[in-house]
Amino acid sequence: MTLREIRLFGDPVLTTRSDEITEFDDSLRVLVEDMLETMDEAGGVGLAANQIGLTRRVFVYDCSHIEDGLRGHIINPVWEPVGEEMQLGPEGCLSIPDVSADTQRHETVRVTGVDVDGNPLAMVASGLMARCIQHETDHLDGVLFLRRLTPELRKEAMATIRTSEWFNK
């Protein structure tokens, strides 16, 4: 397995929609393993392929630190809300270091996709896992969580980014 470089805010790949995956081979399996290792090393709960520079529709997740939490991957994810309930909570991003803001998301979602072998998978998730699914699928659509913030919070986040050491390299 190989640690991959995480792309940071400002990199055009982060605002590019990822392509559907149609080939399920050993290189895809290696990609998923590398993404899990990269996410673990960075201390994240999710990582989308475009965050490591690849416009492929796959993300990995690790919510195993919470009760009944899951760890794995979803290829070609599609989600829909279940019910009307929303959650508001802190959200950050490995591609935007040191920025966190309360972000509104659906409380419960149903997601479908496939695994590395092309087998269908589906789950209903709530709480952090639902937040992760929505955040990572946004990445695959070229949308950063900053776009989900209120104008005031987005302005604060952008001010933090503009003055950050990593952005001004």
PDB file of C-alpha atoms in Angstrom:
ATOM      1  CA  MET A   1       0.000   0.000   0.000  1.00  0.00           C
ATOM      2  CA  THR A   2       1.042   3.546  -0.697  1.00  0.00           C
ATOM      3  CA  LEU A   3       0.243   6.805   1.024  1.00  0.00           C
ATOM      4  CA  ARG A   4      -1.147   9.270  -1.511  1.00  0.00           C
ATOM      5  CA  GLU A   5      -0.769  13.046  -1.396  1.00  0.00           C
ATOM      6  CA  ILE A   6      -3.945  14.810  -0.297  1.00  0.00           C
ATOM      7  CA  ARG A   7      -4.812  17.717  -2.570  1.00  0.00           C
ATOM      8  CA  LEU A   8      -5.570  21.011  -0.846  1.00  0.00           C
ATOM      9  CA  PHE A   9      -8.147  23.748  -1.364  1.00  0.00           C
ATOM     10  CA  GLY A  10      -7.365  25.620  -4.571  1.00  0.00           C
ATOM     11  CA  ASP A  11      -6.465  22.491  -6.560  1.00  0.00           C
ATOM     12  CA  PRO A  12      -8.857  22.315  -9.565  1.00  0.00           C
ATOM     13  CA  VAL A  13      -9.336  18.547  -9.156  1.00  0.00           C
ATOM     14  CA  LEU A  14     -11.355  19.261  -6.002  1.00  0.00           C
ATOM     15  CA  THR A  15     -14.006  21.117  -8.004  1.00  0.00           C
ATOM     16  CA  THR A  16     -14.144  18.576 -10.829  1.00  0.00           C
ATOM     17  CA  ARG A  17     -16.931  15.982 -11.046  1.00  0.00           C
ATOM     18  CA  SER A  18     -15.541  12.460 -10.896  1.00  0.00           C
ATOM     19  CA  ASP A  19     -16.234   9.826 -13.547  1.00  0.00           C
ATOM     20  CA  GLU A  20     -18.221   6.638 -12.968  1.00  0.00           C
ATOM     21  CA  ILE A  21     -16.075   3.560 -12.444  1.00  0.00           C
ATOM     22  CA  THR A  22     -16.722   0.796 -14.980  1.00  0.00           C
ATOM     23  CA  GLU A  23     -13.630  -1.424 -14.620  1.00  0.00           C
ATOM     24  CA  PHE A  24     -13.305  -3.546 -11.515  1.00  0.00           C
ATOM     25  CA  ASP A  25      -9.772  -4.887 -11.419  1.00  0.00           C
ATOM     26  CA  ASP A  26      -6.741  -5.203  -9.159  1.00  0.00           C
ATOM     27  CA  SER A  27      -5.775  -1.557  -9.701  1.00  0.00           C
ATOM     28  CA  LEU A  28      -9.129  -0.497  -8.217  1.00  0.00           C
ATOM     29  CA  ARG A  29      -8.563  -2.760  -5.210  1.00  0.00           C
ATOM     30  CA  VAL A  30      -5.102  -1.203  -4.695  1.00  0.00           C
ATOM     31  CA  LEU A  31      -6.602   2.289  -5.009  1.00  0.00           C
ATOM     32  CA  VAL A  32      -9.158   1.559  -2.275  1.00  0.00           C
ATOM     33  CA  GLU A  33      -6.449   0.119   0.006  1.00  0.00           C
ATOM     34  CA  ASP A  34      -4.215   3.155  -0.613  1.00  0.00           C
ATOM     35  CA  MET A  35      -7.119   5.507   0.098  1.00  0.00           C
ATOM     36  CA  LEU A  36      -7.918   3.772   3.396  1.00  0.00           C
ATOM     37  CA  GLU A  37      -4.273   3.973   4.445  1.00  0.00           C
ATOM     38  CA  THR A  38      -4.037   7.643   3.412  1.00  0.00           C
ATOM     39  CA  MET A  39      -7.238   8.494   5.297  1.00  0.00           C
ATOM     40  CA  ASP A  40      -5.981   6.674   8.400  1.00  0.00           C
ATOM     41  CA  GLU A  41      -2.624   8.449   8.290  1.00  0.00           C
ATOM     42  CA  ALA A  42      -4.370  11.836   7.974  1.00  0.00           C
ATOM     43  CA  GLY A  43      -6.821  11.056  10.788  1.00  0.00           C
ATOM     44  CA  GLY A  44      -9.967  11.421   8.700  1.00  0.00           C
ATOM     45  CA  VAL A  45     -13.323   9.640   8.676  1.00  0.00           C
ATOM     46  CA  GLY A  46     -13.677   9.832   4.899  1.00  0.00           C
ATOM     47  CA  LEU A  47     -11.654  10.393   1.735  1.00  0.00           C
ATOM     48  CA  ALA A  48     -12.820  10.773  -1.864  1.00  0.00           C
ATOM     49  CA  ALA A  49     -10.648   9.843  -4.859  1.00  0.00           C
ATOM     50  CA  ASN A  50     -10.426  13.409  -6.162  1.00  0.00           C
ATOM     51  CA  GLN A  51      -8.825  14.395  -2.840  1.00  0.00           C
ATOM     52  CA  ILE A  52      -5.816  12.367  -4.005  1.00  0.00           C
ATOM     53  CA  GLY A  53      -5.994  13.736  -7.539  1.00  0.00           C
ATOM     54  CA  LEU A  54      -8.100  11.059  -9.261  1.00  0.00           C
ATOM     55  CA  THR A  55     -11.470  11.873 -10.802  1.00  0.00           C
ATOM     56  CA  ARG A  56     -12.974   8.445 -10.109  1.00  0.00           C
ATOM     57  CA  ARG A  57     -16.272   7.944  -8.223  1.00  0.00           C
ATOM     58  CA  VAL A  58     -15.085   6.134  -5.110  1.00  0.00           C
ATOM     59  CA  PHE A  59     -14.763   7.124  -1.489  1.00  0.00           C
ATOM     60  CA  VAL A  60     -13.610   5.365   1.655  1.00  0.00           C
ATOM     61  CA  TYR A  61     -14.906   5.879   5.171  1.00  0.00           C
ATOM     62  CA  ASP A  62     -14.175   4.912   8.752  1.00  0.00           C
ATOM     63  CA  CYS A  63     -16.803   5.571  11.382  1.00  0.00           C
ATOM     64  CA  SER A  64     -15.733   2.496  13.372  1.00  0.00           C
ATOM     65  CA  HIS A  65     -14.872   4.635  16.405  1.00  0.00           C
ATOM     66  CA  ILE A  66     -18.571   5.230  17.043  1.00  0.00           C
ATOM     67  CA  GLU A  67     -20.987   2.595  18.297  1.00  0.00           C
ATOM     68  CA  ASP A  68     -21.895   0.195  15.478  1.00  0.00           C
ATOM     69  CA  GLY A  69     -19.673   2.270  13.185  1.00  0.00           C
ATOM     70  CA  LEU A  70     -18.594   1.007   9.802  1.00  0.00           C
ATOM     71  CA  ARG A  71     -15.394   1.029   7.748  1.00  0.00           C
ATOM     72  CA  GLY A  72     -15.239   0.479   4.013  1.00  0.00           C
ATOM     73  CA  HIS A  73     -15.723   2.013   0.597  1.00  0.00           C
ATOM     74  CA  ILE A  74     -18.485   2.868  -1.860  1.00  0.00           C
ATOM     75  CA  ILE A  75     -18.025   3.033  -5.614  1.00  0.00           C
ATOM     76  CA  ASN A  76     -20.418   5.068  -7.781  1.00  0.00           C
ATOM     77  CA  PRO A  77     -22.468   6.208  -4.760  1.00  0.00           C
ATOM     78  CA  VAL A  78     -25.966   7.620  -5.087  1.00  0.00           C
ATOM     79  CA  TRP A  79     -27.798   8.802  -1.986  1.00  0.00           C
ATOM     80  CA  GLU A  80     -31.213  10.136  -1.108  1.00  0.00           C
ATOM     81  CA  PRO A  81     -32.591  11.571   2.121  1.00  0.00           C
ATOM     82  CA  VAL A  82     -34.789   9.435   4.342  1.00  0.00           C
ATOM     83  CA  GLY A  83     -37.340  11.675   6.024  1.00  0.00           C
ATOM     84  CA  GLU A  84     -37.179  15.412   6.570  1.00  0.00           C
ATOM     85  CA  GLU A  85     -35.008  15.561   9.709  1.00  0.00           C
ATOM     86  CA  MET A  86     -31.805  17.578   9.424  1.00  0.00           C
ATOM     87  CA  GLN A  87     -28.658  17.654  11.552  1.00  0.00           C
ATOM     88  CA  LEU A  88     -26.365  20.591  12.233  1.00  0.00           C
ATOM     89  CA  GLY A  89     -22.870  19.789  13.371  1.00  0.00           C
ATOM     90  CA  PRO A  90     -19.172  20.447  12.955  1.00  0.00           C
ATOM     91  CA  GLU A  91     -17.671  19.409   9.666  1.00  0.00           C
ATOM     92  CA  GLY A  92     -14.107  19.612   8.411  1.00  0.00           C
ATOM     93  CA  CYS A  93     -12.169  18.341   5.440  1.00  0.00           C
ATOM     94  CA  LEU A  94      -8.729  16.810   4.927  1.00  0.00           C
ATOM     95  CA  SER A  95      -8.352  19.065   1.873  1.00  0.00           C
ATOM     96  CA  ILE A  96      -9.029  22.197   3.941  1.00  0.00           C
ATOM     97  CA  PRO A  97      -6.816  21.799   7.040  1.00  0.00           C
ATOM     98  CA  ASP A  98      -7.701  23.599  10.271  1.00  0.00           C
ATOM     99  CA  VAL A  99     -11.137  24.704   9.048  1.00  0.00           C
ATOM    100  CA  SER A 100     -14.269  23.371  10.700  1.00  0.00           C
ATOM    101  CA  ALA A 101     -17.777  24.801  10.717  1.00  0.00           C
ATOM    102  CA  ASP A 102     -21.308  23.770  11.595  1.00  0.00           C
ATOM    103  CA  THR A 103     -22.806  22.344   8.426  1.00  0.00           C
ATOM    104  CA  GLN A 104     -26.395  21.306   7.842  1.00  0.00           C
ATOM    105  CA  ARG A 105     -26.963  17.824   6.410  1.00  0.00           C
ATOM    106  CA  HIS A 106     -29.775  15.290   6.264  1.00  0.00           C
ATOM    107  CA  GLU A 107     -29.967  13.217   9.458  1.00  0.00           C
ATOM    108  CA  THR A 108     -30.640   9.939   7.626  1.00  0.00           C
ATOM    109  CA  VAL A 109     -29.797   8.879   4.071  1.00  0.00           C
ATOM    110  CA  ARG A 110     -30.059   5.774   1.921  1.00  0.00           C
ATOM    111  CA  VAL A 111     -27.012   5.135  -0.263  1.00  0.00           C
ATOM    112  CA  THR A 112     -26.491   2.641  -3.057  1.00  0.00           C
ATOM    113  CA  GLY A 113     -23.361   1.800  -5.007  1.00  0.00           C
ATOM    114  CA  VAL A 114     -21.026  -1.109  -5.615  1.00  0.00           C
ATOM    115  CA  ASP A 115     -17.945  -2.606  -4.002  1.00  0.00           C
ATOM    116  CA  VAL A 116     -14.503  -3.250  -5.553  1.00  0.00           C
ATOM    117  CA  ASP A 117     -15.816  -6.422  -7.192  1.00  0.00           C
ATOM    118  CA  GLY A 118     -18.803  -4.637  -8.738  1.00  0.00           C
ATOM    119  CA  ASN A 119     -21.281  -6.217  -6.285  1.00  0.00           C
ATOM    120  CA  PRO A 120     -24.232  -3.995  -5.365  1.00  0.00           C
ATOM    121  CA  LEU A 121     -24.364  -2.526  -1.894  1.00  0.00           C
ATOM    122  CA  ALA A 122     -26.875  -0.406  -0.048  1.00  0.00           C
ATOM    123  CA  MET A 123     -27.286   1.001   3.438  1.00  0.00           C
ATOM    124  CA  VAL A 124     -29.359   3.390   5.460  1.00  0.00           C
ATOM    125  CA  ALA A 125     -27.217   5.582   7.693  1.00  0.00           C
ATOM    126  CA  SER A 126     -27.806   8.274  10.290  1.00  0.00           C
ATOM    127  CA  GLY A 127     -25.672  10.719  12.222  1.00  0.00           C
ATOM    128  CA  LEU A 128     -21.952  10.811  11.434  1.00  0.00           C
ATOM    129  CA  MET A 129     -22.138   8.085   8.777  1.00  0.00           C
ATOM    130  CA  ALA A 130     -24.934   9.983   6.966  1.00  0.00           C
ATOM    131  CA  ARG A 131     -22.831  13.167   7.180  1.00  0.00           C
ATOM    132  CA  CYS A 132     -19.823  11.284   5.771  1.00  0.00           C
ATOM    133  CA  ILE A 133     -21.816   9.869   2.837  1.00  0.00           C
ATOM    134  CA  GLN A 134     -23.129  13.325   1.918  1.00  0.00           C
ATOM    135  CA  HIS A 135     -19.730  15.051   2.356  1.00  0.00           C
ATOM    136  CA  GLU A 136     -17.773  12.468   0.325  1.00  0.00           C
ATOM    137  CA  THR A 137     -20.369  12.267  -2.448  1.00  0.00           C
ATOM    138  CA  ASP A 138     -20.233  16.067  -2.637  1.00  0.00           C
ATOM    139  CA  HIS A 139     -16.467  15.718  -3.222  1.00  0.00           C
ATOM    140  CA  LEU A 140     -17.130  13.314  -6.088  1.00  0.00           C
ATOM    141  CA  ASP A 141     -19.479  15.938  -7.558  1.00  0.00           C
ATOM    142  CA  GLY A 142     -16.776  18.627  -7.229  1.00  0.00           C
ATOM    143  CA  VAL A 143     -18.488  20.338  -4.279  1.00  0.00           C
ATOM    144  CA  LEU A 144     -16.579  21.340  -1.138  1.00  0.00           C
ATOM    145  CA  PHE A 145     -18.400  21.601   2.191  1.00  0.00           C
ATOM    146  CA  LEU A 146     -17.721  25.350   2.174  1.00  0.00           C
ATOM    147  CA  ARG A 147     -20.574  25.677  -0.349  1.00  0.00           C
ATOM    148  CA  ARG A 148     -22.960  24.178   2.237  1.00  0.00           C
ATOM    149  CA  LEU A 149     -22.189  26.854   4.845  1.00  0.00           C
ATOM    150  CA  THR A 150     -24.202  29.951   5.664  1.00  0.00           C
ATOM    151  CA  PRO A 151     -22.726  33.074   4.039  1.00  0.00           C
ATOM    152  CA  GLU A 152     -21.368  34.253   7.406  1.00  0.00           C
ATOM    153  CA  LEU A 153     -19.637  30.941   8.166  1.00  0.00           C
ATOM    154  CA  ARG A 154     -18.271  30.704   4.614  1.00  0.00           C
ATOM    155  CA  LYS A 155     -16.776  34.194   4.965  1.00  0.00           C
ATOM    156  CA  GLU A 156     -15.109  33.191   8.258  1.00  0.00           C
ATOM    157  CA  ALA A 157     -13.803  29.956   6.745  1.00  0.00           C
ATOM    158  CA  MET A 158     -12.372  31.767   3.720  1.00  0.00           C
ATOM    159  CA  ALA A 159     -10.628  34.286   6.001  1.00  0.00           C
ATOM    160  CA  THR A 160      -9.041  31.380   7.907  1.00  0.00           C
ATOM    161  CA  ILE A 161      -7.939  29.757   4.634  1.00  0.00           C
ATOM    162  CA  ARG A 162      -6.446  32.986   3.254  1.00  0.00           C
ATOM    163  CA  THR A 163      -4.288  33.448   6.360  1.00  0.00           C
ATOM    164  CA  SER A 164      -3.302  29.788   6.755  1.00  0.00           C
ATOM    165  CA  GLU A 165       0.281  28.645   6.366  1.00  0.00           C
ATOM    166  CA  TRP A 166      -0.612  25.753   4.032  1.00  0.00           C
ATOM    167  CA  PHE A 167      -2.542  28.031   1.630  1.00  0.00           C
ATOM    168  CA  ASN A 168       0.181  30.656   1.395  1.00  0.00           C
ATOM    169  CA  LYS A 169       3.021  28.304   0.453  1.00  0.00           C
TER     170      LYS A 169
END
